[in-house]
mmCIF file of C-alpha atoms in Angstrom:
data_model
loop_
_atom_site.group_PDB
_atom_site.id
_atom_site.type_symbol
_atom_site.label_atom_id
_atom_site.label_comp_id
_atom_site.label_asym_id
_atom_site.label_seq_id
_atom_site.Cartn_x
_atom_site.Cartn_y
_atom_site.Cartn_z
ATOM 1 C CA ALA Q 1 2.989 70.121 -104.932
ATOM 2 C CA PRO Q 2 3.155 66.330 -104.761
ATOM 3 C CA THR Q 3 5.351 64.031 -106.768
ATOM 4 C CA LEU Q 4 3.170 61.407 -108.457
ATOM 5 C CA THR Q 5 4.261 57.794 -108.959
ATOM 6 C CA GLY Q 6 1.455 55.489 -110.064
ATOM 7 C CA PRO Q 7 -1.286 55.613 -107.398
ATOM 8 C CA THR Q 8 1.011 57.389 -104.891
ATOM 9 C CA ALA Q 9 1.307 61.118 -104.246
ATOM 10 C CA THR Q 10 4.270 62.162 -102.104
ATOM 11 C CA TYR Q 11 4.088 65.590 -100.471
ATOM 12 C CA PRO Q 12 7.644 66.496 -99.484
ATOM 13 C CA ALA Q 13 8.443 68.469 -96.339
ATOM 14 C CA ILE Q 14 4.930 68.941 -94.932
ATOM 15 C CA LEU Q 15 6.993 69.572 -91.797
ATOM 16 C CA PRO Q 16 10.778 69.896 -91.807
ATOM 17 C CA GLU Q 17 12.135 66.456 -92.799
ATOM 18 C CA VAL Q 18 8.654 64.874 -92.730
ATOM 19 C CA ASP Q 19 6.930 63.748 -95.925
ATOM 20 C CA LEU Q 20 3.340 62.644 -96.428
ATOM 21 C CA GLN Q 21 2.695 59.793 -98.835
ATOM 22 C CA VAL Q 22 -0.895 59.088 -99.928
ATOM 23 C CA THR Q 23 -1.615 55.946 -101.948
ATOM 24 C CA ALA Q 24 -4.985 55.063 -103.470
ATOM 25 C CA ASP Q 25 -5.864 51.393 -103.764
ATOM 26 C CA PRO Q 26 -8.032 49.745 -106.452
ATOM 27 C CA GLN Q 27 -10.871 49.100 -103.964
ATOM 28 C CA GLY Q 28 -11.323 52.840 -103.265
ATOM 29 C CA GLY Q 29 -9.368 52.985 -100.022
ATOM 30 C CA PHE Q 30 -6.236 54.935 -99.309
ATOM 31 C CA THR Q 31 -3.184 54.927 -97.103
ATOM 32 C CA GLU Q 32 -1.636 58.005 -95.535
ATOM 33 C CA ILE Q 33 1.933 57.491 -94.382
ATOM 34 C CA PHE Q 34 3.908 60.146 -92.564
ATOM 35 C CA ILE Q 35 7.619 59.549 -93.158
ATOM 36 C CA VAL Q 36 9.793 61.039 -90.419
ATOM 37 C CA HIS Q 37 13.334 61.143 -91.796
ATOM 38 C CA THR Q 38 15.484 62.259 -88.837
ATOM 39 C CA PRO Q 39 15.634 62.532 -85.039
ATOM 40 C CA ALA Q 40 15.423 66.324 -85.445
ATOM 41 C CA ALA Q 41 12.133 65.914 -87.315
ATOM 42 C CA ALA Q 42 10.845 63.588 -84.586
ATOM 43 C CA ALA Q 43 11.700 66.233 -81.962
ATOM 44 C CA ASN Q 44 9.532 68.856 -83.691
ATOM 45 C CA PRO Q 45 6.755 69.826 -81.196
ATOM 46 C CA THR Q 46 4.175 69.301 -83.949
ATOM 47 C CA MET Q 47 5.066 65.594 -83.914
ATOM 48 C CA LYS Q 48 3.650 65.236 -80.384
ATOM 49 C CA THR Q 49 0.127 65.165 -81.873
ATOM 50 C CA LEU Q 50 -0.746 65.343 -85.560
ATOM 51 C CA VAL Q 51 -4.236 66.779 -86.066
ATOM 52 C CA LEU Q 52 -5.836 65.845 -89.375
ATOM 53 C CA ALA Q 53 -8.861 67.787 -90.593
ATOM 54 C CA VAL Q 54 -11.402 65.600 -92.371
ATOM 55 C CA GLN Q 55 -13.790 66.870 -95.004
ATOM 56 C CA SER Q 56 -16.645 64.560 -95.850
ATOM 57 C CA ASN Q 57 -20.186 64.655 -97.074
ATOM 58 C CA GLY Q 58 -22.138 63.648 -93.985
ATOM 59 C CA LEU Q 59 -19.794 61.008 -92.553
ATOM 60 C CA THR Q 60 -19.437 60.689 -88.795
ATOM 61 C CA LEU Q 61 -16.008 59.714 -87.435
ATOM 62 C CA THR Q 62 -15.599 57.452 -84.413
ATOM 63 C CA ALA Q 63 -12.836 55.449 -82.764
ATOM 64 C CA ASP Q 64 -13.249 52.401 -80.560
ATOM 65 C CA PRO Q 65 -11.242 51.933 -77.332
ATOM 66 C CA THR Q 66 -8.350 50.249 -79.182
ATOM 67 C CA GLY Q 67 -8.076 53.035 -81.793
ATOM 68 C CA ASN Q 68 -9.850 51.390 -84.724
ATOM 69 C CA LEU Q 69 -11.485 54.118 -86.815
ATOM 70 C CA MET Q 70 -14.887 54.191 -88.501
ATOM 71 C CA ALA Q 71 -16.523 56.670 -90.873
ATOM 72 C CA THR Q 72 -20.272 56.103 -90.764
ATOM 73 C CA ALA Q 73 -22.736 57.421 -93.348
ATOM 74 C CA PRO Q 74 -26.198 58.787 -92.526
ATOM 75 C CA GLY Q 75 -28.411 55.840 -91.743
ATOM 76 C CA GLY Q 76 -25.672 54.182 -89.726
ATOM 77 C CA HIS Q 77 -23.890 52.061 -92.324
ATOM 78 C CA SER Q 78 -20.115 51.998 -92.342
ATOM 79 C CA ALA Q 79 -18.528 53.803 -95.288
ATOM 80 C CA PHE Q 80 -14.835 53.424 -94.369
ATOM 81 C CA THR Q 81 -12.870 51.684 -91.641
ATOM 82 C CA ALA Q 82 -9.260 51.873 -90.560
ATOM 83 C CA PRO Q 83 -7.419 49.562 -88.171
ATOM 84 C CA ALA Q 84 -5.743 51.248 -85.235
ATOM 85 C CA PRO Q 85 -2.836 53.287 -86.653
ATOM 86 C CA THR Q 86 0.661 52.025 -86.005
ATOM 87 C CA MET Q 87 4.175 53.274 -86.447
ATOM 88 C CA TRP Q 88 7.451 51.510 -87.191
ATOM 89 C CA ASP Q 89 11.082 52.337 -87.707
ATOM 90 C CA SER Q 90 13.640 51.079 -90.221
ATOM 91 C CA ALA Q 91 15.641 48.781 -87.945
ATOM 92 C CA ILE Q 92 16.801 45.629 -89.694
ATOM 93 C CA PRO Q 93 17.149 42.201 -88.103
ATOM 94 C CA ALA Q 94 20.395 40.940 -86.684
ATOM 95 C CA THR Q 95 22.402 38.760 -89.078
ATOM 96 C CA ALA Q 96 21.500 35.610 -87.122
ATOM 97 C CA ALA Q 97 17.801 36.261 -87.712
ATOM 98 C CA LEU Q 98 18.428 36.288 -91.461
ATOM 99 C CA ALA Q 99 19.724 32.696 -91.399
ATOM 100 C CA HIS Q 100 16.117 31.470 -91.740
ATOM 101 C CA PRO Q 101 14.517 33.762 -94.352
ATOM 102 C CA ALA Q 102 11.758 31.245 -95.110
ATOM 103 C CA ALA Q 103 10.559 31.464 -91.491
ATOM 104 C CA THR Q 104 8.655 34.671 -92.253
ATOM 105 C CA ASP Q 105 7.060 36.389 -95.206
ATOM 106 C CA THR Q 106 7.818 39.794 -93.677
ATOM 107 C CA PRO Q 107 10.325 41.787 -95.726
ATOM 108 C CA GLU Q 108 13.757 42.367 -94.247
ATOM 109 C CA SER Q 109 13.556 46.157 -94.614
ATOM 110 C CA SER Q 110 10.823 48.543 -93.554
ATOM 111 C CA SER Q 111 9.107 50.786 -96.072
ATOM 112 C CA ALA Q 112 5.929 52.787 -96.413
ATOM 113 C CA ALA Q 113 4.241 49.453 -97.214
ATOM 114 C CA GLY Q 114 4.891 48.123 -93.704
ATOM 115 C CA PRO Q 115 7.423 47.187 -91.052
ATOM 116 C CA GLY Q 116 10.374 44.937 -91.832
ATOM 117 C CA GLN Q 117 11.542 41.944 -89.801
ATOM 118 C CA GLY Q 118 13.619 43.930 -87.316
ATOM 119 C CA ALA Q 119 11.414 47.014 -87.046
ATOM 120 C CA HIS Q 120 10.402 48.502 -83.719
ATOM 121 C CA VAL Q 121 6.600 48.848 -83.849
ATOM 122 C CA ALA Q 122 4.273 50.848 -81.599
ATOM 123 C CA PRO Q 123 0.613 51.872 -81.589
ATOM 124 C CA ILE Q 124 -0.470 55.437 -82.263
ATOM 125 C CA THR Q 125 -3.057 56.888 -79.865
ATOM 126 C CA VAL Q 126 -6.175 58.154 -81.651
ATOM 127 C CA ALA Q 127 -8.735 60.773 -80.614
ATOM 128 C CA ILE Q 128 -11.707 61.998 -82.633
ATOM 129 C CA ALA Q 129 -13.187 65.468 -82.146
ATOM 130 C CA GLY Q 130 -15.860 66.406 -84.668
ATOM 131 C CA GLN Q 131 -14.217 66.324 -88.087
ATOM 132 C CA THR Q 132 -10.645 65.955 -86.841
ATOM 133 C CA ILE Q 133 -8.494 62.948 -86.105
ATOM 134 C CA ALA Q 134 -5.675 63.472 -83.618
ATOM 135 C CA LEU Q 135 -2.807 60.993 -83.917
ATOM 136 C CA THR Q 136 -0.372 60.888 -81.003
ATOM 137 C CA PRO Q 137 2.744 58.937 -81.987
ATOM 138 C CA ASP Q 138 4.569 56.874 -79.389
ATOM 139 C CA GLN Q 139 7.230 59.318 -78.185
ATOM 140 C CA THR Q 140 9.450 56.507 -76.884
ATOM 141 C CA LEU Q 141 9.770 55.033 -80.371
ATOM 142 C CA LEU Q 142 10.301 58.464 -81.931
ATOM 143 C CA THR Q 143 13.108 59.382 -79.526
ATOM 144 C CA ALA Q 144 14.752 56.078 -78.527
ATOM 145 C CA ALA Q 145 18.491 55.766 -79.047
ATOM 146 C CA ASP Q 146 17.988 52.558 -81.054
ATOM 147 C CA THR Q 147 15.316 54.001 -83.380
ATOM 148 C CA VAL Q 148 16.422 53.783 -87.011
ATOM 149 C CA TYR Q 149 15.110 56.434 -89.397
ATOM 150 C CA PRO Q 150 12.995 56.877 -91.365
ATOM 151 C CA VAL Q 151 10.044 56.195 -89.069
ATOM 152 C CA TYR Q 152 6.638 55.570 -90.648
ATOM 153 C CA LEU Q 153 3.232 56.506 -89.165
ATOM 154 C CA ASP Q 154 0.085 55.164 -90.817
ATOM 155 C CA PRO Q 155 -3.641 55.201 -90.870
ATOM 156 C CA THR Q 156 -5.037 53.039 -93.717
ATOM 157 C CA TRP Q 157 -8.660 53.530 -94.801
ATOM 158 C CA THR Q 158 -10.696 50.781 -96.454
ATOM 159 C CA PRO Q 159 -14.126 51.356 -98.039
ATOM 160 C CA ILE Q 160 -17.108 49.229 -97.097
ATOM 161 C CA THR Q 161 -19.161 48.404 -100.169
ATOM 162 C CA PRO Q 162 -22.928 48.712 -99.608
ATOM 163 C CA PRO Q 163 -25.102 46.963 -98.804
ATOM 164 C CA ARG Q 164 -22.617 44.585 -97.194
ATOM 165 C CA GLY Q 165 -18.882 44.683 -97.049
ATOM 166 C CA GLY Q 166 -16.404 43.269 -94.686
ATOM 167 C CA TRP Q 167 -12.815 42.544 -93.957
ATOM 168 C CA ALA Q 168 -10.642 41.563 -91.069
ATOM 169 C CA THR Q 169 -7.038 42.193 -90.174
ATOM 170 C CA VAL Q 170 -4.694 41.236 -87.390
ATOM 171 C CA ALA Q 171 -1.358 43.002 -87.203
ATOM 172 C CA THR Q 172 1.375 40.488 -86.402
ATOM 173 C CA LYS Q 173 3.159 42.791 -83.967
ATOM 174 C CA SER Q 174 -0.087 44.146 -82.469
ATOM 175 C CA SER Q 175 -2.229 41.032 -82.328
ATOM 176 C CA ASP Q 176 -4.383 42.491 -79.544
ATOM 177 C CA THR Q 177 -5.642 45.221 -81.903
ATOM 178 C CA ARG Q 178 -8.179 43.827 -84.357
ATOM 179 C CA ILE Q 179 -10.959 45.152 -86.473
ATOM 180 C CA ALA Q 180 -13.495 43.156 -88.372
ATOM 181 C CA THR Q 181 -16.578 44.768 -89.704
ATOM 182 C CA THR Q 182 -19.597 43.726 -91.659
ATOM 183 C CA ASN Q 183 -22.639 45.851 -92.332
#
């Protein structure tokens, strides 16, 4: 059973030392964050590829070559989109980097909300097969000697409001992965 805090449901130990945190946003989207607490959890063979079953009423899932996700309704209009999933650890910046806190609006520490200033960040490989989404975390980040736990893995879904909706995002540490959609 989840623990509920505001719009967030935390499912503890969906795998040993791995929690799932689902947060609904006011626009009708949601974020799923896998929180990997230890190196032992990261070494679990299930962490090589996380397969998520999707139940929907007629939506078709697709992914573009960079991993951006789309759920399309009958008739071809976009119902939900998600930027390419990423992962980050809890590394904090070196003391010297903190001398200029106004230089960035990125928080010092990582959390489920996003990576902190010193976080190691990597893309997550995505594959769609029917009504499943396979997420393959970057094994180098999961197992590196300098990885600081917990490690966070996210796909974030945003609804597209008919008849037209749109948004754009560029991840600072993955500026080559972009999604902008308008229908």
